[in-house]
Amino acid sequence: MKKRYRDVFTNLKKKNEKCFIPFIMLGDPDFNTSLNIIENIIKNGADAIEVGIPFSDPFGDGPIIQNANLRAINSNINVSKCFKIIKILRKKYFKIPIGLLTYANLVFSNGIRNFYKKCREVDLDSILIVDVPVEESKLFYKYSLKNNVSQIFLCPPNIENYVLKKIIKMSNEYIYIVSRPGITGIFDNNIFNTKIISNKIKKISNVPLIQGFGICSKYQIKKILKSKIDGVICGSIIVKQIEKYLNNKKKIILKINSLIRKFKKSTKI
Amino acid sequence: MTILNSYFGEFGGMYVPQILVPALLELEKYFVKYIKNKCFIKKMNKLLNNYAGRPTPLTLCKNITIGTNTKLYLKREDLLHSGAHKINQVIGQALLTKKMKKTKIIAETGAGQHGVSTAMVCALLDLKCKIYMGCKDIYRQNTNVEKMKLLGAKIVPVNTGTKTLKSACNEAIRSWSYNYHDTHYIIGTSAGPHPYPKIVHKFQSIISHETMKQIIKFEKKYPDIVIACVGGGSNAIGIFSKFLKKKNIKLIGVEAGGKNNYNNSASMKYGKTGIYFGMKSNVMQNSLGQIKDSFSISAGLDFPSVGPEHAFLNYSKRVKYVTINDQEAVDAFKILCKKEGIIPALESSHALAYAIKIIKKNPIIKQTIVVNLSGRGDKDISSVSSFVKR
């Protein structure tokens, strides 16, 4: 397996920090702006990044990410252009872990074997396919191992013990702990109780735990990271800035930069 | 692990976010348990007979076939209480909801027939009901929207994406992933993640049971051809079910050919294998893997995919899948109205149009055809009249 995530977690531990992973949709609002946003995110303190390949029917996502999918598709982004962005990023930022988030049909329609081969070629670290639960993951997982790309699984609050055990067994880099039922999106004043599940995992495994879904404030990040969670993924609150300042690309960058710095600061224990 | 095989050949599966898997497995567990439970079956049959109006007649159409040697029968699902076959399986799923101790129902609807059936059964069984419906469909199926409201259902207009059934399905899944603990999602067709295609097949197979008995009684033999329209495929799988093993009976599924090769809902003809709406099946998609917008004059067929069992039956060549375009469907609609005094749903008109094609092609041949008239057409009158005016 690749060392990037492991190195990040080790280094953060030394600095008494936890991991901050922003999510961005590739090609939103267009190829160049998207690339520019991601570069700024990296420069402003992201420990790793998660990037999405836009899909026409992202039923695991709320309206903010859903609109990002549509904006990217409308700007003529496709799978190969997404890999192109990742290739550019990898060349410039060799050490940062890059994770991919997508939906099953985009992997399937490109040929599962071929898709994972492309992931290897651009030196991707991980892949999460929203609508491929553990129960359907056999073939996808096989090619993830073959191509040295870690398969990331969503671990929601209602997970059964036997599935959790499988996820632990199949996870090399990190497990994605889902804050709450539902889809991605911002909901203020959400109290996330992932203690039971994170304690359960930590009792039997050292695999890092990253929490996502609905995280949108410094307060939430600080509270989450007081537990056994090793890091957070924030998507909707960041992507929302693109939607909000769509006609002012400079402002998008400024707003996102400030959010990234603020959120990263909150991961320092 | 699923109890039943979640695949039909290579098609099917459970392609949903992990959070929905326990809800699907719970549904499967209850389905497997209660489908063999005598009290459950008795209660379901009582509702099917005394509330929904089963058995439905098998009507011989004498006027359409004058001058030919064809005997054309219609299985009259349009005469059910809700006006369509949809109520058969809604009763089954609603009873399962009660057994699962869930109190709320969500459903999505295109033509509104599934929505009306769901709203009716929810009112009867005291279940809270929310129906997701694309804004375009709300406009073109307004009579059914009003019916659903009267029946106490809350209509959730879906303004995203295509604003048709495709978008309504996405929104219903989104909503379910928040509320699965107290809410059951009644999928109205034989599509979607396992176990829905199996459940819908089982509950709709009543159509086939009755048809088989009735045709034997009338003709002393099986039919030569059975025809049904296919959107997601619930009425088709319902009437095909018992005939699937009788290899000498020709089974034909009719997809919506829409306007042309580019604007249609024929995922068997124009789609390819993909993963969408929780299942691996035939999907209308572009070369980049994005799901294409479907089109049909008939809202109930306007869906870019098809149930996985149909994809398998197409692959194994047990069922022949064909297309009928909007014009042909409207023509068949008018013919049935004028010649037989029956107003068919635009969905069923597609099946009827293909039957008429077969009859016209070889009027001399002696044959018995059964068409599943899956719903009645009052909901489609304005769509037909505006199509004719164009």
Coordinates of N, CA and C in Angstrom, one line a residue, chain A residues 11 33 42 62 79 83 120 127 142-143 175 185 204 215-216 224 233 244 260:
Chain A
N11 N 2.7 12.2 11.0 CA 3.2 13.5 11.2 C 2.3 14.4 12.0
T33 N -10.9 26.7 -13.0 CA -11.2 27.2 -11.7 C -11.1 26.1 -10.7
I42 N -4.9 23.1 -1.0 CA -3.7 22.4 -0.6 C -2.7 23.4 0.1
G62 N -26.8 15.8 -1.0 CA -27.8 16.8 -0.8 C -27.7 17.9 -1.9
V79 N -15.0 11.8 -17.2 CA -14.0 11.1 -16.4 C -12.6 11.3 -16.8
F83 N -9.5 12.8 -14.5 CA -8.2 12.1 -14.3 C -7.0 13.1 -14.7
R120 N -4.6 4.0 -10.9 CA -3.2 3.7 -10.6 C -2.2 4.6 -11.4
I127 N -10.3 5.4 -3.2 CA -11.5 5.6 -3.9 C -12.7 5.2 -3.1
K142 N -11.4 -6.1 -5.5 CA -10.4 -6.9 -6.2 C -9.5 -6.0 -7.0
Y143 N -10.1 -5.1 -7.8 CA -9.3 -4.2 -8.6 C -8.6 -3.1 -7.8
I175 N -11.3 4.6 7.7 CA -12.7 4.3 7.6 C -13.4 5.6 7.6
G185 N -24.8 17.3 3.3 CA -25.4 18.6 3.4 C -25.2 19.2 4.7
I204 N -10.6 -2.8 18.3 CA -10.0 -4.0 17.6 C -9.1 -3.6 16.5
I215 N -20.6 18.4 8.4 CA -19.6 19.1 9.3 C -19.4 20.5 8.7
C216 N -19.8 21.6 9.4 CA -19.7 22.9 8.8 C -19.2 24.0 9.7
I224 N -15.9 17.0 17.6 CA -15.7 15.7 17.0 C -14.3 15.1 17.3
I233 N -13.9 15.2 7.2 CA -14.0 15.6 5.8 C -15.1 16.7 5.7
K244 N -22.3 30.2 -4.1 CA -22.6 31.6 -3.6 C -22.0 32.7 -4.5
I260 N -10.7 27.1 4.8 CA -9.7 26.0 5.0 C -8.8 26.4 6.2

